[in-house]
Backbone as JSON, one array per atom type, in Angstrom:
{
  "sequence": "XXXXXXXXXXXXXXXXXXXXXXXXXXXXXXXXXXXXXXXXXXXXXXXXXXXXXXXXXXXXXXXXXXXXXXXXXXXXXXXXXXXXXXXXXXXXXXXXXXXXXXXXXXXXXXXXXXXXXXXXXXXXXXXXXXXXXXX",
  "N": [[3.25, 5.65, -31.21], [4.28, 7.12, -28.0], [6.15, 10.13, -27.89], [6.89, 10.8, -24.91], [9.17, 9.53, -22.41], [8.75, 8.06, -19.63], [11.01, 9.58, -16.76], [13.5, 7.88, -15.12], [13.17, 7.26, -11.95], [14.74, 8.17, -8.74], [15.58, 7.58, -5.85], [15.65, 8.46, -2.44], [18.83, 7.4, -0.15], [17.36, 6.63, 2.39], [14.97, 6.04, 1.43], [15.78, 3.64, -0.21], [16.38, 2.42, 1.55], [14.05, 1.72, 3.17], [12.39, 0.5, 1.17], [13.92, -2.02, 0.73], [13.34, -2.9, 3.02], [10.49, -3.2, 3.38], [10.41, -5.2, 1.45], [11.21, -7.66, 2.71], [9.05, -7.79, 4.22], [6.27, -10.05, 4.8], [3.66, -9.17, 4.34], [1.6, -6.44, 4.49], [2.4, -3.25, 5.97], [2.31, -1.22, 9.54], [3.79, 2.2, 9.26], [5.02, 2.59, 11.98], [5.49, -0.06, 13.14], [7.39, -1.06, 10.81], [9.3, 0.92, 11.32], [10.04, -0.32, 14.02], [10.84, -2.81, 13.12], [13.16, -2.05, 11.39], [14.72, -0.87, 12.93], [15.65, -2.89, 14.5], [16.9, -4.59, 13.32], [19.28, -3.34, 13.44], [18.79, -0.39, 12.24], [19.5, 2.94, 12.22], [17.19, 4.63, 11.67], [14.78, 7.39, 11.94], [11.59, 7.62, 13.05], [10.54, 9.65, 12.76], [11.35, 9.62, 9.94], [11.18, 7.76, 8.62], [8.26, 7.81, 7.67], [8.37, 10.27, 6.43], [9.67, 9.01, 4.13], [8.53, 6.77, 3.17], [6.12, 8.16, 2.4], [6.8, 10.15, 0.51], [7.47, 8.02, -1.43], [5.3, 6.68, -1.71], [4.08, 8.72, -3.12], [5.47, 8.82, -5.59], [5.02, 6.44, -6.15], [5.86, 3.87, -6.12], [5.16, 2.6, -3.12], [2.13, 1.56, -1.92], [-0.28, 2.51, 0.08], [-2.74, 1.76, 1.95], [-5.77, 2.45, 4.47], [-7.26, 0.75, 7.13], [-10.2, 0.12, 9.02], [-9.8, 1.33, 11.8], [-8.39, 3.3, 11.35], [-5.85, 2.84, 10.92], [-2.54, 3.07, 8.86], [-1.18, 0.94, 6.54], [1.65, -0.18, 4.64], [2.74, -1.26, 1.46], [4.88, -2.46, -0.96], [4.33, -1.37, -4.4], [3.09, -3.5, -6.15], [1.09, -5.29, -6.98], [-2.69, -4.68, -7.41], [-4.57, -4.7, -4.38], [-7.3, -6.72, -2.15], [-10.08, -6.12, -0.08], [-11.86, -8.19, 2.57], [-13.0, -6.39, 4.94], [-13.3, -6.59, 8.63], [-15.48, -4.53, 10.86], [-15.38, -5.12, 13.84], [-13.62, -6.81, 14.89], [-11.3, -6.65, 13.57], [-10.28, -8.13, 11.92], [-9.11, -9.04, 8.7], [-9.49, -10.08, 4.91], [-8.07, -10.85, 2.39], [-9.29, -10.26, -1.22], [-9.98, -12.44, -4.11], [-10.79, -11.56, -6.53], [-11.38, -9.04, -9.01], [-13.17, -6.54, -9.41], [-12.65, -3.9, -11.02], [-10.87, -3.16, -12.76], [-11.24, -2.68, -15.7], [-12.33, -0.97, -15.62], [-10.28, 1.29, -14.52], [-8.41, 0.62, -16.32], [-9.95, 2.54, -18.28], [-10.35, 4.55, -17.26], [-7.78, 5.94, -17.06], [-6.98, 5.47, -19.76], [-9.22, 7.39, -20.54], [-9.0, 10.04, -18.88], [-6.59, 10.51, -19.24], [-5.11, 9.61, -16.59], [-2.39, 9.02, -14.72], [-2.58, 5.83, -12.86], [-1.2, 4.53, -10.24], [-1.7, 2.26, -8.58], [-4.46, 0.81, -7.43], [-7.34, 0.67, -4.17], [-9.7, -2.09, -2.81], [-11.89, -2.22, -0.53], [-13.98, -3.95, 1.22], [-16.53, -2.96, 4.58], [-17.32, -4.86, 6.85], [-18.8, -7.74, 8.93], [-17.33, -10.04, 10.12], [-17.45, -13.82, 10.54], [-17.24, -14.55, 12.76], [-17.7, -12.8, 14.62], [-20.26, -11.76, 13.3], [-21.77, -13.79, 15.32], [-21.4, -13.18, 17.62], [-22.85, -10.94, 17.67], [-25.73, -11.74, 17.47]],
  "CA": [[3.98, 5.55, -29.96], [4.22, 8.32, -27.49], [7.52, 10.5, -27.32], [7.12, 10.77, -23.36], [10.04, 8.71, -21.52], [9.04, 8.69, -18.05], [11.85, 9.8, -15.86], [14.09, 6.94, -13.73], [12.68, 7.11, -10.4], [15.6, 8.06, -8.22], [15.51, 7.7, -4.34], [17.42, 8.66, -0.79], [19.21, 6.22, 0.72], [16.62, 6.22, 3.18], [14.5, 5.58, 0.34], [16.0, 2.77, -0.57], [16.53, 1.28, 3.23], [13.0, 1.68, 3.33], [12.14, -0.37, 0.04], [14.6, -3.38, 1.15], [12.39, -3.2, 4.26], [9.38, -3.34, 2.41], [10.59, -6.45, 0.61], [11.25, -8.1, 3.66], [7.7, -7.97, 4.91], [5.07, -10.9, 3.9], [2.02, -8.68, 4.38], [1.54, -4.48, 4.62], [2.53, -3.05, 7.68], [1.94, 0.43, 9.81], [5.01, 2.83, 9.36], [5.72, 2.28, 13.07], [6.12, -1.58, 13.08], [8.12, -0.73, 9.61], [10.21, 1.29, 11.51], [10.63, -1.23, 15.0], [11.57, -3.75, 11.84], [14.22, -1.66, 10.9], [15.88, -0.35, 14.26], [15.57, -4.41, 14.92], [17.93, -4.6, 11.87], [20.2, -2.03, 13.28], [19.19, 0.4, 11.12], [19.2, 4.08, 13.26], [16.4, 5.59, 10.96], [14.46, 7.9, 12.88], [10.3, 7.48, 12.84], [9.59, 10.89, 11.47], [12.11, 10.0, 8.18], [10.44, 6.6, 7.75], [6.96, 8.3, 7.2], [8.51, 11.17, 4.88], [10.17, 8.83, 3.15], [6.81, 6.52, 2.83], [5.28, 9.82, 1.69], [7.48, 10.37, -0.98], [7.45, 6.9, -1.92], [3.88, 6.76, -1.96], [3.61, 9.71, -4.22], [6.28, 8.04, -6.78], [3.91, 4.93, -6.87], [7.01, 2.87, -5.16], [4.73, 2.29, -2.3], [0.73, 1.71, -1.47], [-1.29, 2.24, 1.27], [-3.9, 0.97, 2.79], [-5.87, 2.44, 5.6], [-7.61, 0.77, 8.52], [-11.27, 0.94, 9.37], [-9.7, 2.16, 12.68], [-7.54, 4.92, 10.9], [-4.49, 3.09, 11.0], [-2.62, 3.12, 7.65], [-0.62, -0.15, 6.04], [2.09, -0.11, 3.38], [3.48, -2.18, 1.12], [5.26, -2.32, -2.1], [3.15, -1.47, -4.84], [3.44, -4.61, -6.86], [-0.71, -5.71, -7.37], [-3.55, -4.38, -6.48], [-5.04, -5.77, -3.27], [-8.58, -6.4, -2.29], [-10.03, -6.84, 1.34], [-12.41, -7.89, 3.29], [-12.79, -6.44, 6.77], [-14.23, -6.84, 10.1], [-15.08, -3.39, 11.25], [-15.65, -5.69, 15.15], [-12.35, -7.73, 15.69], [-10.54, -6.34, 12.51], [-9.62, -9.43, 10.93], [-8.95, -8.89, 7.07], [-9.36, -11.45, 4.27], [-7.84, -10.68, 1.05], [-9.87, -11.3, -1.78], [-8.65, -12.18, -5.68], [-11.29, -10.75, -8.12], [-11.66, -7.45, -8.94], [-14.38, -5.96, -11.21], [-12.89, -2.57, -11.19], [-10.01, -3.15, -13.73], [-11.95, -2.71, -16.99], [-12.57, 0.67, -15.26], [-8.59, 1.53, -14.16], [-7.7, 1.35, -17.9], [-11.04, 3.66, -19.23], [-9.98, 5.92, -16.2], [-6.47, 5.67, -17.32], [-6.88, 6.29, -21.03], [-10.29, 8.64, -20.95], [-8.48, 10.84, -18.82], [-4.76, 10.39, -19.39], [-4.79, 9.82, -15.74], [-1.26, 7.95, -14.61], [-2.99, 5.1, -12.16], [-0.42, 3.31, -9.94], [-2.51, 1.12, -8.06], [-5.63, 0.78, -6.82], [-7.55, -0.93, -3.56], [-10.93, -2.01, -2.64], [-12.62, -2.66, 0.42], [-15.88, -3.84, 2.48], [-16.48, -3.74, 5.64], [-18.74, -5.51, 7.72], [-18.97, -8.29, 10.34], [-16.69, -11.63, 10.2], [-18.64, -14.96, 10.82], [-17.22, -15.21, 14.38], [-18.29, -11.47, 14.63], [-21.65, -12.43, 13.21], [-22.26, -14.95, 15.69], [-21.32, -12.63, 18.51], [-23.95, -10.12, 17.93], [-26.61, -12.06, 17.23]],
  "C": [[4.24, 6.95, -29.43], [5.79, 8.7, -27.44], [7.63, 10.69, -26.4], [7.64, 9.62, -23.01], [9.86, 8.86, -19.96], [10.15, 8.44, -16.98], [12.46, 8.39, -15.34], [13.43, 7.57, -12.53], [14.34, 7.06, -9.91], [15.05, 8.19, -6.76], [16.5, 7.59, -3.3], [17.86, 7.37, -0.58], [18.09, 5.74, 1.45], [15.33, 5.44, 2.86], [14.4, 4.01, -0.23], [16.55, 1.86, 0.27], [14.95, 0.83, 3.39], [12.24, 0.57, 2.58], [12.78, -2.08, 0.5], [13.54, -3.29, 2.67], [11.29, -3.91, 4.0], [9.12, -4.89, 1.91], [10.62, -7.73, 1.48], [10.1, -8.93, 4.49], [6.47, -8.89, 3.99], [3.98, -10.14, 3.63], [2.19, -7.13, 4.47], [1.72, -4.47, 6.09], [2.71, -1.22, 7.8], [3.89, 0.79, 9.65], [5.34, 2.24, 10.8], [6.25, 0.63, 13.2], [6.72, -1.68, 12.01], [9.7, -0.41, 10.5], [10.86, 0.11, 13.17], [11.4, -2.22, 14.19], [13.11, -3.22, 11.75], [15.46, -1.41, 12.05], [16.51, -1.88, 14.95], [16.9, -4.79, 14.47], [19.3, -4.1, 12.38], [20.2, -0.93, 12.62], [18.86, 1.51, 12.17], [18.4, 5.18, 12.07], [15.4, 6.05, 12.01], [12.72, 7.41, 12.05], [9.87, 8.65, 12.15], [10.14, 10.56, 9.68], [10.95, 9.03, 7.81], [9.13, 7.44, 7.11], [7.36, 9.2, 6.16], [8.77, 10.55, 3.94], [9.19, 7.74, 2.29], [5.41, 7.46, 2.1], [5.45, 9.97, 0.27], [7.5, 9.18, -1.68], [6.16, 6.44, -2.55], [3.55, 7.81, -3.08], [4.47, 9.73, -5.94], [5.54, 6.89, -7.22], [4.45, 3.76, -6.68], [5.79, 1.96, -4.68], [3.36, 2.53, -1.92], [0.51, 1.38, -0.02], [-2.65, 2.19, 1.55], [-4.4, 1.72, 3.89], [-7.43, 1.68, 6.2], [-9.06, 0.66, 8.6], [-11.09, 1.74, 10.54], [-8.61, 3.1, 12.54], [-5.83, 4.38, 10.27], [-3.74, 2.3, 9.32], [-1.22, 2.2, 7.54], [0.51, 0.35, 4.99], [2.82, -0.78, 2.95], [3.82, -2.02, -0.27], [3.91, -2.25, -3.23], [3.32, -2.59, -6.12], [2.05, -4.92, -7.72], [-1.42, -4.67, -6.72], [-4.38, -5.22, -5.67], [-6.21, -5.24, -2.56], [-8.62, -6.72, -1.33], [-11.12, -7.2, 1.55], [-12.61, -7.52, 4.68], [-13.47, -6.58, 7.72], [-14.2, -5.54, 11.21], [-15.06, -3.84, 13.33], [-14.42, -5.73, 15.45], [-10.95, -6.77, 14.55], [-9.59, -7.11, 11.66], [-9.89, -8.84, 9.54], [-8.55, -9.81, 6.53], [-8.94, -10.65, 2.84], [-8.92, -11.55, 0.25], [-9.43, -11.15, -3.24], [-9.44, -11.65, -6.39], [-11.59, -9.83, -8.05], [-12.31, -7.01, -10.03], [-13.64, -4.56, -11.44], [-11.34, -2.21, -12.33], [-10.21, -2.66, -15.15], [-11.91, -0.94, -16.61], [-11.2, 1.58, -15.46], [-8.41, 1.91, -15.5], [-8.8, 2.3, -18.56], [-10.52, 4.51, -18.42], [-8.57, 6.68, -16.77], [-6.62, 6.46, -18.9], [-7.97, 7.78, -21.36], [-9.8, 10.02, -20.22], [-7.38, 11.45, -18.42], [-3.95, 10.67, -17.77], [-3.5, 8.54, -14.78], [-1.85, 6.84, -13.37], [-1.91, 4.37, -11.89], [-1.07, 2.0, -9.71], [-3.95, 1.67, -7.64], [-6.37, -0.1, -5.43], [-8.86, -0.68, -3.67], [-10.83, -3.03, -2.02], [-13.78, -2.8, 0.65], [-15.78, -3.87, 3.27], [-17.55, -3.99, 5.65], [-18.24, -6.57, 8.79], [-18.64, -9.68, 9.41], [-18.01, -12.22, 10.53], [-18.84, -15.29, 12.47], [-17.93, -13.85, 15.32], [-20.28, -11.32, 14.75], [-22.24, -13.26, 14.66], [-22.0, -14.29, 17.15], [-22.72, -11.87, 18.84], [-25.22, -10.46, 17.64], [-27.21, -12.11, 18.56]]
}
């Protein structure tokens, strides 16, 4: 057994307005509709904190993101890892459940004692209704 205890995770308030936000939300969402969520709420967090504090959250392993084929970047608790498919046309996204790349995560993980929160994986390409456009 290893003698490394890793640390409590402590976080700001804002931190932890952010997280109850988070929890809130069925699906990943952009910092900005994060933060309309919150001001909705009443909460008077400003748009630049949310993102620092999404930053920092993100780099604790709190919080994953996701980005976009058109840039724009998702986040949501990091609970699972979550798989997509997308539609680089309309931008519909389908979650999908199996993931081959787990077997990997832990060789990555132990071969080079690298701490892995999460992980995602994407495809894009062209929906069916997409498909049926450009044909």
């Amino acid at each position: 057994m290893s003698p490394f205890k890793p640390m409590a995770i402590r976080h700001t308030r804002n931190q932890e307005r952010i997280l109850e936000a988070l929890q809130n939300q069925e699906q990943a969402i952009s910092a900005q509709d994060l933060h309309g969520a919150m001001r909705q709420a009443g909460s008077r967090i400003g748009l630049a904190t949310v993102y620092r504090a999404l930053e920092a959250l993100k780099l604790d392993g709190t919080v994953q993101m996701r980005t976009l084929s058109n840039g724009e970047s998702l986040y949501s608790l990091a609970q699972e890892d979550r798989h997509h498919l997308t539609c680089l046309r309309c931008g519909e996204s389908l979650p999908i459940e199996q993931c081959p790349v787990h077997e990997l995560e832990k060789h990555l993980n132990d071969s080079h004692h690298f701490r892995i929160f999460y992980h995602t994986l994407e495809f894009f390409g062209l929906c069916d209704k997409c498909q049926v456009v450009s044909s």
